[in-house]
JSON list of C-alpha atoms and ligand atoms in Angstrom, two decimals:
[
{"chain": "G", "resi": 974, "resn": "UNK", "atom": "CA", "xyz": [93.67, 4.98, 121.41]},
{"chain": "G", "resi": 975, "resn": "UNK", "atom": "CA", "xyz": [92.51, 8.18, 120.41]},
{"chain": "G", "resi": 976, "resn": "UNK", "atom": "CA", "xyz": [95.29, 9.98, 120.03]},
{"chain": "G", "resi": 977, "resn": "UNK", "atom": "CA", "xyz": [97.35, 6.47, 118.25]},
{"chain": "G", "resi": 978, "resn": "UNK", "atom": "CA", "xyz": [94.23, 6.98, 115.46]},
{"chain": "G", "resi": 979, "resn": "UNK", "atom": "CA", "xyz": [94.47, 10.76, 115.05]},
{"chain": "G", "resi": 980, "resn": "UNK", "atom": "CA", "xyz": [98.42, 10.79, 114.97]},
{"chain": "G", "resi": 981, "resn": "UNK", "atom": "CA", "xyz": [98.02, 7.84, 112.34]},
{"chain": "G", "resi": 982, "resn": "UNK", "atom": "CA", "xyz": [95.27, 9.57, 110.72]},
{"chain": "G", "resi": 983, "resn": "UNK", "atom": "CA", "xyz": [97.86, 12.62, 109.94]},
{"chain": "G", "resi": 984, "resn": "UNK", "atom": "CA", "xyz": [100.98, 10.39, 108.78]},
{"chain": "G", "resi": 985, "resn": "UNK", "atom": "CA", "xyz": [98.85, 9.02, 106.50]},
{"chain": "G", "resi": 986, "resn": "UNK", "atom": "CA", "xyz": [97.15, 11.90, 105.12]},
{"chain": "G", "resi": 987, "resn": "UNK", "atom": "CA", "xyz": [100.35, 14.03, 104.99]},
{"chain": "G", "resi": 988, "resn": "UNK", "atom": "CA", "xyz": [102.26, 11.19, 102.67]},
{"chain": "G", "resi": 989, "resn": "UNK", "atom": "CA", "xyz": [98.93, 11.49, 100.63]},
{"chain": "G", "resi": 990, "resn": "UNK", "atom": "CA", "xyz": [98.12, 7.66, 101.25]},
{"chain": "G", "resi": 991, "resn": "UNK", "atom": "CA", "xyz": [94.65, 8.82, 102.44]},
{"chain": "G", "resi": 992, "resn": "UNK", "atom": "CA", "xyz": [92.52, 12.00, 101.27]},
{"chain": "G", "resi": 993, "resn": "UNK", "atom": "CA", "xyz": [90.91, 13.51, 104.62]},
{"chain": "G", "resi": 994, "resn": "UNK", "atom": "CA", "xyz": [87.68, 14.78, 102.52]},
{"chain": "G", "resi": 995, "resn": "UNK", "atom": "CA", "xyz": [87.09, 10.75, 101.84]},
{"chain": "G", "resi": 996, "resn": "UNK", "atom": "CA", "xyz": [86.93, 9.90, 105.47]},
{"chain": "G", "resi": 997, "resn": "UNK", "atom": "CA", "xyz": [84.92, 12.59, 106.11]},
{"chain": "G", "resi": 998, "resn": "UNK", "atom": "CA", "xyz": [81.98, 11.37, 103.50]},
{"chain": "G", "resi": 999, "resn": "UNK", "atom": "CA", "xyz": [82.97, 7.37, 105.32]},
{"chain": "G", "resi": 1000, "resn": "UNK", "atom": "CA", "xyz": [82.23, 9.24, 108.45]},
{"chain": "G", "resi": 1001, "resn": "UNK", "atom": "CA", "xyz": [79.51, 10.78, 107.88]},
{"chain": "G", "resi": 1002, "resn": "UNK", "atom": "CA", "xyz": [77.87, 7.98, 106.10]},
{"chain": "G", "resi": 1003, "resn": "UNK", "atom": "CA", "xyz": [78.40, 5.18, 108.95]},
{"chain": "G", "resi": 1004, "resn": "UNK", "atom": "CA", "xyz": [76.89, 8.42, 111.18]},
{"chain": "G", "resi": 1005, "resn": "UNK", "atom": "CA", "xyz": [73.82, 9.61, 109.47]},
{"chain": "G", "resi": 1006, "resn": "UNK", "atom": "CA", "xyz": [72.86, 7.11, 106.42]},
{"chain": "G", "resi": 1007, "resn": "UNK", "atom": "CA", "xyz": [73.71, 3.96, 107.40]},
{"chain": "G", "resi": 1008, "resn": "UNK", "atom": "CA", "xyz": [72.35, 2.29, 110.75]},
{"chain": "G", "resi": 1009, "resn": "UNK", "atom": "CA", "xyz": [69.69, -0.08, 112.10]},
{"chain": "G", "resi": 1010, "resn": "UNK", "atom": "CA", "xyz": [67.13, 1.76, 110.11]},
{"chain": "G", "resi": 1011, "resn": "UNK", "atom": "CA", "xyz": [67.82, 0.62, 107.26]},
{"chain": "G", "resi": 1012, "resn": "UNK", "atom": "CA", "xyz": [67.61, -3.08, 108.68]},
{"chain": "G", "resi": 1013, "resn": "UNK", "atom": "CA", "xyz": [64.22, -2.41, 110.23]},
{"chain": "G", "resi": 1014, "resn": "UNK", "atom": "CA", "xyz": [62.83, -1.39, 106.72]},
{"chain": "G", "resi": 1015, "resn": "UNK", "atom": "CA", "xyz": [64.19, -4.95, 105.26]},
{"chain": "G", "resi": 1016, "resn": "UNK", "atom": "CA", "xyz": [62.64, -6.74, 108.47]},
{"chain": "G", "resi": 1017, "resn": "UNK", "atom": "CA", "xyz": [59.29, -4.48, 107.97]},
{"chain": "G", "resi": 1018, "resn": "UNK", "atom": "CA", "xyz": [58.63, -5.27, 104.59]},
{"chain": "G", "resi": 1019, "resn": "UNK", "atom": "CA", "xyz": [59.47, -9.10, 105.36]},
{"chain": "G", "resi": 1020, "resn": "UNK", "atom": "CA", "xyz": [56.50, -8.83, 107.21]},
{"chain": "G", "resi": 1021, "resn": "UNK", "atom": "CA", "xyz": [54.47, -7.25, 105.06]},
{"chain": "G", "resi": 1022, "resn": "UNK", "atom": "CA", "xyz": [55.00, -8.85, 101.82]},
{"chain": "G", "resi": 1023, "resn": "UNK", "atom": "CA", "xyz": [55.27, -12.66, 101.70]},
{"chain": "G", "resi": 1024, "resn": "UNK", "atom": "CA", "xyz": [56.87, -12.81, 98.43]},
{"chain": "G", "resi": 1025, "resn": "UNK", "atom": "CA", "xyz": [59.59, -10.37, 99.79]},
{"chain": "G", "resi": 1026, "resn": "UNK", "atom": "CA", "xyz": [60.33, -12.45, 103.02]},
{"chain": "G", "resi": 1027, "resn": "UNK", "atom": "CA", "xyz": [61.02, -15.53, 100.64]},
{"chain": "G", "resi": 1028, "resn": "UNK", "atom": "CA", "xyz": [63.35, -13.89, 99.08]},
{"chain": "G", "resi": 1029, "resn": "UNK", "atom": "CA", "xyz": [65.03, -12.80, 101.55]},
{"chain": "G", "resi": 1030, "resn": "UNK", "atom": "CA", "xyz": [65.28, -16.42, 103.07]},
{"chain": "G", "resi": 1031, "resn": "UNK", "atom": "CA", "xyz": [66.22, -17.83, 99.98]},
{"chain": "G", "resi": 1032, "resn": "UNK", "atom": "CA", "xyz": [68.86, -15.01, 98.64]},
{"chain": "G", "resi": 1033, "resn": "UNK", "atom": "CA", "xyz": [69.46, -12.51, 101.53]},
{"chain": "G", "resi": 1034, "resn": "UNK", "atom": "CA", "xyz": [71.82, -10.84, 99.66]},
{"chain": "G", "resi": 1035, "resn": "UNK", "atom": "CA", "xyz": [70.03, -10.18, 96.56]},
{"chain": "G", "resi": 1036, "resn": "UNK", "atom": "CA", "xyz": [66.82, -9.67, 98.51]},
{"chain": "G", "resi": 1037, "resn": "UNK", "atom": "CA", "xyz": [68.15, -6.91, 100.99]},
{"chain": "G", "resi": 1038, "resn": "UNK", "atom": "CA", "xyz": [70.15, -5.02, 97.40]},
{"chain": "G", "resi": 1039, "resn": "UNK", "atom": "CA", "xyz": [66.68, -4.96, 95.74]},
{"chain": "G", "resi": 1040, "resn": "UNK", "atom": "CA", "xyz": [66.38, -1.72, 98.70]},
{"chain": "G", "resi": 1041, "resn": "UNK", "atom": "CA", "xyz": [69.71, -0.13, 98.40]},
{"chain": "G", "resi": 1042, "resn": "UNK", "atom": "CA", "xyz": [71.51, -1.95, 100.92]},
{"chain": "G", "resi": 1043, "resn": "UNK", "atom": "CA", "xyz": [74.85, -3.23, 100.05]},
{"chain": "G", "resi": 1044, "resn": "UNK", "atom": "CA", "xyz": [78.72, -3.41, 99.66]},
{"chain": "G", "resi": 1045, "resn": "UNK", "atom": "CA", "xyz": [80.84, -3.80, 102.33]},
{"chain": "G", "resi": 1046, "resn": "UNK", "atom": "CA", "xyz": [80.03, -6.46, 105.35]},
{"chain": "G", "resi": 1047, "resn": "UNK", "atom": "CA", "xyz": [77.25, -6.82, 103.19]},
{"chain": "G", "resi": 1048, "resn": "UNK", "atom": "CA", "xyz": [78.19, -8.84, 100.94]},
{"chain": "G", "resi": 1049, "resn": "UNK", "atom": "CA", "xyz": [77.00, -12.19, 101.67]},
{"chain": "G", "resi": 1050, "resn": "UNK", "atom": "CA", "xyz": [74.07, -12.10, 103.84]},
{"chain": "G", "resi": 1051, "resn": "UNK", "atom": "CA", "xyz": [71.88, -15.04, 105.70]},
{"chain": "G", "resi": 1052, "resn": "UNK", "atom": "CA", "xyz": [68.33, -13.87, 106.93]},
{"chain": "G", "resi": 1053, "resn": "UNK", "atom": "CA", "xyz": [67.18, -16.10, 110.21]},
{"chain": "G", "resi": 1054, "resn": "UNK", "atom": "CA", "xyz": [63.43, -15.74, 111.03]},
{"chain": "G", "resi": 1055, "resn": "UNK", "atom": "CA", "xyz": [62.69, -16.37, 114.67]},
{"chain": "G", "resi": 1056, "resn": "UNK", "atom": "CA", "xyz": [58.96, -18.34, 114.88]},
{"chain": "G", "resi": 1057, "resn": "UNK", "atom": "CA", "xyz": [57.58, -19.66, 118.56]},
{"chain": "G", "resi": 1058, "resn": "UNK", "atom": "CA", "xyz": [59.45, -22.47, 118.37]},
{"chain": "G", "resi": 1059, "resn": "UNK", "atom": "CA", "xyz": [62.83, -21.07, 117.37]},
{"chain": "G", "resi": 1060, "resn": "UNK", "atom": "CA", "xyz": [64.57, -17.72, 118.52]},
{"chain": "G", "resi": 1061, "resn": "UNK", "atom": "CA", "xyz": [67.99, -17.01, 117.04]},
{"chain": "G", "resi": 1062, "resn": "UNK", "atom": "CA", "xyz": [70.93, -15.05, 118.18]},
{"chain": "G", "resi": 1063, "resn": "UNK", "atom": "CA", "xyz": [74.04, -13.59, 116.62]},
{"chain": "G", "resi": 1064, "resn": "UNK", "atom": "CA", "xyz": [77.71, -13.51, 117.66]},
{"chain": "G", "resi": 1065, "resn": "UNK", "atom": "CA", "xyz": [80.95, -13.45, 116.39]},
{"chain": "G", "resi": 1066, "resn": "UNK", "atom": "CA", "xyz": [83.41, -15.36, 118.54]},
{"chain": "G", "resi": 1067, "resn": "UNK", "atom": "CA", "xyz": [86.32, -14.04, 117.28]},
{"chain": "G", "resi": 1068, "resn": "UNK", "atom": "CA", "xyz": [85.76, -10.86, 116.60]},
{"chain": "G", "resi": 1069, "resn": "UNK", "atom": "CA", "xyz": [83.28, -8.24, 116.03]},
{"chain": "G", "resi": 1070, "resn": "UNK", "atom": "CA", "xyz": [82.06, -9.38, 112.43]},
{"chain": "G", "resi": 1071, "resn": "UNK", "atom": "CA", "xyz": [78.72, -7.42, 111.82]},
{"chain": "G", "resi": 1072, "resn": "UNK", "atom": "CA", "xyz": [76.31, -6.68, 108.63]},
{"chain": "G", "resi": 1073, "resn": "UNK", "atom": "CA", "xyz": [77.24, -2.52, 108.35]},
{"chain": "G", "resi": 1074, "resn": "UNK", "atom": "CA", "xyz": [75.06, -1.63, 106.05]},
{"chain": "G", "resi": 1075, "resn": "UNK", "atom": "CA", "xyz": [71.67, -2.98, 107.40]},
{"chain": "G", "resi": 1076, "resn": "UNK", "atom": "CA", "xyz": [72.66, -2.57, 110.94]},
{"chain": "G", "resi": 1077, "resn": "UNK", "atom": "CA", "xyz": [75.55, 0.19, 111.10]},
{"chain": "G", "resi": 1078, "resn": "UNK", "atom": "CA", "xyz": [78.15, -0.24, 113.32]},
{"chain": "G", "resi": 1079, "resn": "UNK", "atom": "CA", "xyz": [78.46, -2.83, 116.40]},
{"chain": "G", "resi": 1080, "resn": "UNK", "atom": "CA", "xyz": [78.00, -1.29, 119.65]},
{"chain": "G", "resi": 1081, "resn": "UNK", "atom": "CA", "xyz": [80.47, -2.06, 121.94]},
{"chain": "G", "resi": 1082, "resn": "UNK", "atom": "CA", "xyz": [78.91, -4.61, 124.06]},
{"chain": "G", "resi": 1083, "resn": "UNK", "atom": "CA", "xyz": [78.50, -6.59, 120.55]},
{"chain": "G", "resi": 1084, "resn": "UNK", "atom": "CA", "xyz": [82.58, -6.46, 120.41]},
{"chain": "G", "resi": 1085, "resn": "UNK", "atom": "CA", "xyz": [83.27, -7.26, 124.05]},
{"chain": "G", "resi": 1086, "resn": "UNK", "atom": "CA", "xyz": [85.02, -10.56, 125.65]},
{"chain": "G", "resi": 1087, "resn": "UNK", "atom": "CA", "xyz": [82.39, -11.28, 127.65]},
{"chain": "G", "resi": 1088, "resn": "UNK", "atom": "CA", "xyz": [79.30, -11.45, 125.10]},
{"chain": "G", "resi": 1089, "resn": "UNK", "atom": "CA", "xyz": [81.59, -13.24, 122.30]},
{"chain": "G", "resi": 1090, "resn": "UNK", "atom": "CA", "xyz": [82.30, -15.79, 124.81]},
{"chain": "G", "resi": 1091, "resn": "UNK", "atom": "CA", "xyz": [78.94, -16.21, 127.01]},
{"chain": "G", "resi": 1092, "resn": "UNK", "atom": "CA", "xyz": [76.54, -15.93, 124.13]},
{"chain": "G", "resi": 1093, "resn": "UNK", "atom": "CA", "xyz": [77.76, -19.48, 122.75]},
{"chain": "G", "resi": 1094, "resn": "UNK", "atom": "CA", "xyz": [78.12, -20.84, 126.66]},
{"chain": "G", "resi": 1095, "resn": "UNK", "atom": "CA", "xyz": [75.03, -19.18, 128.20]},
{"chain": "G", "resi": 1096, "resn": "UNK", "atom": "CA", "xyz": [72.34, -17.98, 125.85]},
{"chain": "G", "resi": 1097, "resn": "UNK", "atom": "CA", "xyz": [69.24, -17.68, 127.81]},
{"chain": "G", "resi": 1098, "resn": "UNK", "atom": "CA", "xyz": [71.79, -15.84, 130.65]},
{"chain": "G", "resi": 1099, "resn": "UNK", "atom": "CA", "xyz": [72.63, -13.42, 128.04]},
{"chain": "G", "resi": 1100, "resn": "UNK", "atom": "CA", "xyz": [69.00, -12.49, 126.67]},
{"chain": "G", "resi": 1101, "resn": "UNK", "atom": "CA", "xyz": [68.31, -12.41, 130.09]},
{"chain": "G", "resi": 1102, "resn": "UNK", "atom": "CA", "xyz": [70.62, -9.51, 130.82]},
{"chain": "G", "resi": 1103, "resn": "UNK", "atom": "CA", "xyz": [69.05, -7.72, 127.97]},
{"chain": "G", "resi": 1104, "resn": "UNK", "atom": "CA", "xyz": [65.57, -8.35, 129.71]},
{"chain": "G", "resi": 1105, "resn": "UNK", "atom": "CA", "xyz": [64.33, -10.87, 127.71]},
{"chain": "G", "resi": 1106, "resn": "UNK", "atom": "CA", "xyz": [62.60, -13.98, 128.55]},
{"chain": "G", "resi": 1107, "resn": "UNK", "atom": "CA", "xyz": [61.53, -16.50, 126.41]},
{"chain": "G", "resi": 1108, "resn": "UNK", "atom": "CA", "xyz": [58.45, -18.97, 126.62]},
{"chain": "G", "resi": 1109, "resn": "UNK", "atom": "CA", "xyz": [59.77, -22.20, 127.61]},
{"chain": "G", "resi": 1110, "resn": "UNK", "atom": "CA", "xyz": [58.93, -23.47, 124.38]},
{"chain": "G", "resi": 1111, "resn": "UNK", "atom": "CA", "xyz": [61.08, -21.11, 122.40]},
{"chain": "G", "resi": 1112, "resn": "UNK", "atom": "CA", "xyz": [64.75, -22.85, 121.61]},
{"chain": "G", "resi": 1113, "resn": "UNK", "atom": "CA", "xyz": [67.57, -20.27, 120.96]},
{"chain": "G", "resi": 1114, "resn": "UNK", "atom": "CA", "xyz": [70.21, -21.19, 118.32]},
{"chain": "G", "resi": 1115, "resn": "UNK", "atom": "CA", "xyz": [73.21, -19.15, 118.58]},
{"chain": "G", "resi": 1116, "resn": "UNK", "atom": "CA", "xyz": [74.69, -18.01, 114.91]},
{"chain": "G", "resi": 1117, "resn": "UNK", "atom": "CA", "xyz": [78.25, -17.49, 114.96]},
{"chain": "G", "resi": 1118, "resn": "UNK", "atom": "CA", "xyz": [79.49, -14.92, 112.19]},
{"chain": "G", "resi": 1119, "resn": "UNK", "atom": "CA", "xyz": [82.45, -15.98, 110.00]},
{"chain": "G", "resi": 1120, "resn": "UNK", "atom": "CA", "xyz": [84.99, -13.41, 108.10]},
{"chain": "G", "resi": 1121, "resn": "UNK", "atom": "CA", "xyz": [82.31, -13.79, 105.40]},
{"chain": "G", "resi": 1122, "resn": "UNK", "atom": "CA", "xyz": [78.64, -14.66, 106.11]},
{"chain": "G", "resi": 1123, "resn": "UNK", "atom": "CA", "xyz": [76.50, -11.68, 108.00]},
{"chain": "G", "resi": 1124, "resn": "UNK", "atom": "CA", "xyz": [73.39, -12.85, 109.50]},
{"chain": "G", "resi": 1125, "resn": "UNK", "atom": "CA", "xyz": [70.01, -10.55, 110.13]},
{"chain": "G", "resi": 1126, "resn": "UNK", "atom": "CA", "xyz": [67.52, -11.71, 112.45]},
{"chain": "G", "resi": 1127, "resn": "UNK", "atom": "CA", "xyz": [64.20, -11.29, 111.46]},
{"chain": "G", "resi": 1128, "resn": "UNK", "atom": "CA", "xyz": [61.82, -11.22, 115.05]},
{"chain": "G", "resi": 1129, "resn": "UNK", "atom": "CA", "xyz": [58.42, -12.32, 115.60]},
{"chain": "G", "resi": 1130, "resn": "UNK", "atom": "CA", "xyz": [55.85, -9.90, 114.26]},
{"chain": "G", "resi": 1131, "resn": "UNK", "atom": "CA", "xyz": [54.20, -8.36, 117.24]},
{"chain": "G", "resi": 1132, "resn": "UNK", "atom": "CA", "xyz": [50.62, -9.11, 117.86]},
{"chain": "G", "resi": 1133, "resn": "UNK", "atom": "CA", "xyz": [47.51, -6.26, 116.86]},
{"chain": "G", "resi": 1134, "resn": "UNK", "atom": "CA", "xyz": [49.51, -4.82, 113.70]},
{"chain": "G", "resi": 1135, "resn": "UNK", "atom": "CA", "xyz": [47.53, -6.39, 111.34]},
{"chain": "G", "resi": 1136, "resn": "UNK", "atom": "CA", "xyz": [46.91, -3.93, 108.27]},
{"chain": "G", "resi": 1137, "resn": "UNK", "atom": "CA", "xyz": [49.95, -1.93, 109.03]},
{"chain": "G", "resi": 1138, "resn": "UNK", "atom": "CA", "xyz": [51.83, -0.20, 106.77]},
{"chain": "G", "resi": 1139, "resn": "UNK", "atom": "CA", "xyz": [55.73, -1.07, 106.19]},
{"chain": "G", "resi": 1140, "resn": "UNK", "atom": "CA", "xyz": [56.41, 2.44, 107.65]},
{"chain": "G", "resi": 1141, "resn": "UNK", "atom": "CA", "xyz": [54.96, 2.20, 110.71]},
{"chain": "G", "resi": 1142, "resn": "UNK", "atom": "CA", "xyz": [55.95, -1.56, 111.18]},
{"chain": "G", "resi": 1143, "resn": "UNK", "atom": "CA", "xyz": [59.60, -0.35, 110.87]},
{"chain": "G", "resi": 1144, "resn": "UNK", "atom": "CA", "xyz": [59.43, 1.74, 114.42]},
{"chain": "G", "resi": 1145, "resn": "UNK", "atom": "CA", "xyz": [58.91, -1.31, 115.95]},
{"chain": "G", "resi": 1146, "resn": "UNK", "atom": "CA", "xyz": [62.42, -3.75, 114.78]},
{"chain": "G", "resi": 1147, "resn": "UNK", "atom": "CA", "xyz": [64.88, -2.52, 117.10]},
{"chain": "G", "resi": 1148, "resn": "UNK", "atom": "CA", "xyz": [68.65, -3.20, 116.44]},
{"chain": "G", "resi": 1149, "resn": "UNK", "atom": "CA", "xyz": [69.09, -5.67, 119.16]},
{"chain": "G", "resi": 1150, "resn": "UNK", "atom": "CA", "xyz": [66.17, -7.21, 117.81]},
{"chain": "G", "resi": 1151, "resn": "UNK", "atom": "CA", "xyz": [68.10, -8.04, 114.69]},
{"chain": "G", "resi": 1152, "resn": "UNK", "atom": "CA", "xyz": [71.14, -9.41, 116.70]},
{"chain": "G", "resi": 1153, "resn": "UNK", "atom": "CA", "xyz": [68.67, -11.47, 118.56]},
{"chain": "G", "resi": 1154, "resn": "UNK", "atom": "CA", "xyz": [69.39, -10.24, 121.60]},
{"chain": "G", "resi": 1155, "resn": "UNK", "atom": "CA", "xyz": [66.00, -8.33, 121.99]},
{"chain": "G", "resi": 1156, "resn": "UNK", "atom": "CA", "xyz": [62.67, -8.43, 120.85]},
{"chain": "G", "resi": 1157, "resn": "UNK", "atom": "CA", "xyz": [60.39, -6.64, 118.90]},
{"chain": "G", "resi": 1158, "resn": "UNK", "atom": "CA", "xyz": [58.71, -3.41, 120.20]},
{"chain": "G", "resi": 1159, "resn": "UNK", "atom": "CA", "xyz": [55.15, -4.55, 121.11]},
{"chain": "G", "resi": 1160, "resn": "UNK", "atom": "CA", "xyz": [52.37, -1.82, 119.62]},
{"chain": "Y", "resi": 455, "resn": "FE", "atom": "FE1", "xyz": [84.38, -11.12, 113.44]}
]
């Protein structure tokens, strides 16, 4: 696969379809400036500031712009807040759709067969393989991403981080934790 990419890569570049400078900067960006990070800082001020995390339910989209994060596989986004009573977890059955620029790019797990296919069968098998366990109260809705909507799970706020700042609340949403398939880090 590697080498079908590169050798595609150069036809392209040598009939001047593509400029190699431009994939570079796409690179880089999908590398070093775009990633979970980004989501956690949406997620962390959700917490933080109630008027923000209303937003963001209402108008994901608009809400999740207001910080600089946009464009493509962006571009119509559906926050889902997990409470005690209701965890939610993300999939896309028939292919890898993902929301790039709050959350990167998919890891591979997130693109394989058998998570596409056993996250709608077999939820609470599948959190359980990424260690989690839910208390019995807790039911799991499975979202299922179309060619257009991209969903971001907002987690539980841990317990004992009252008072903290956005900043420090962002260390704590992991990515999985905004696929649903993890929680988040406990202070
Ligand atoms: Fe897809």
């Amino acid at each position: 696969m590697d080498l079908r990419v590169r050798a595609l890569e150069t036809v392209l570049a040598q009939k001047g379809y593509i400029d190699p400078a431009a994939l570079d900067v796409l690179i880089d960006n999908y590398q070093t400036r775009i990633g979970p990070r980004n989501g956690a800082q949406v997620v962390a001020k959700a917490w933080a500031d109630a008027d923000f995390r209303a937003w963001l339910l209402r108008d994901a989209t608009a809400a999740i712009a207001s910080l600089g994060y946009g464009g493509r596989q962006g571009e119509h986004m559906v926050a889902l807040e997990c409470t005690p009573a209701q965890h939610h977890m993300v999939v896309c059955t028939l292919c890898s759709c993902y929301p790039w620029p709050v959350l990167g790019l998919p890891p591979t797990w997130y693109k394989s067969a058998p998570y596409r296919s056993r996250a709608v069968q077999d939820p609470h098998g599948v959190l359980a393989d990424f260690g989690v366990t839910l208390p019995e109260g807790t039911a799991v809705r499975v979202w299922d991403s179309t060619a257009e909507v991209r969903y971001l799970v907002i987690p539980q706020r841990p317990a004992g981080t009252d008072g903290w700042s956005e900043e420090r609340l962002a260390t704590l949403v992991t990515r999985d934790s905004m696929i649903g398939t993890g929680l988040a880090r406990q202070p």
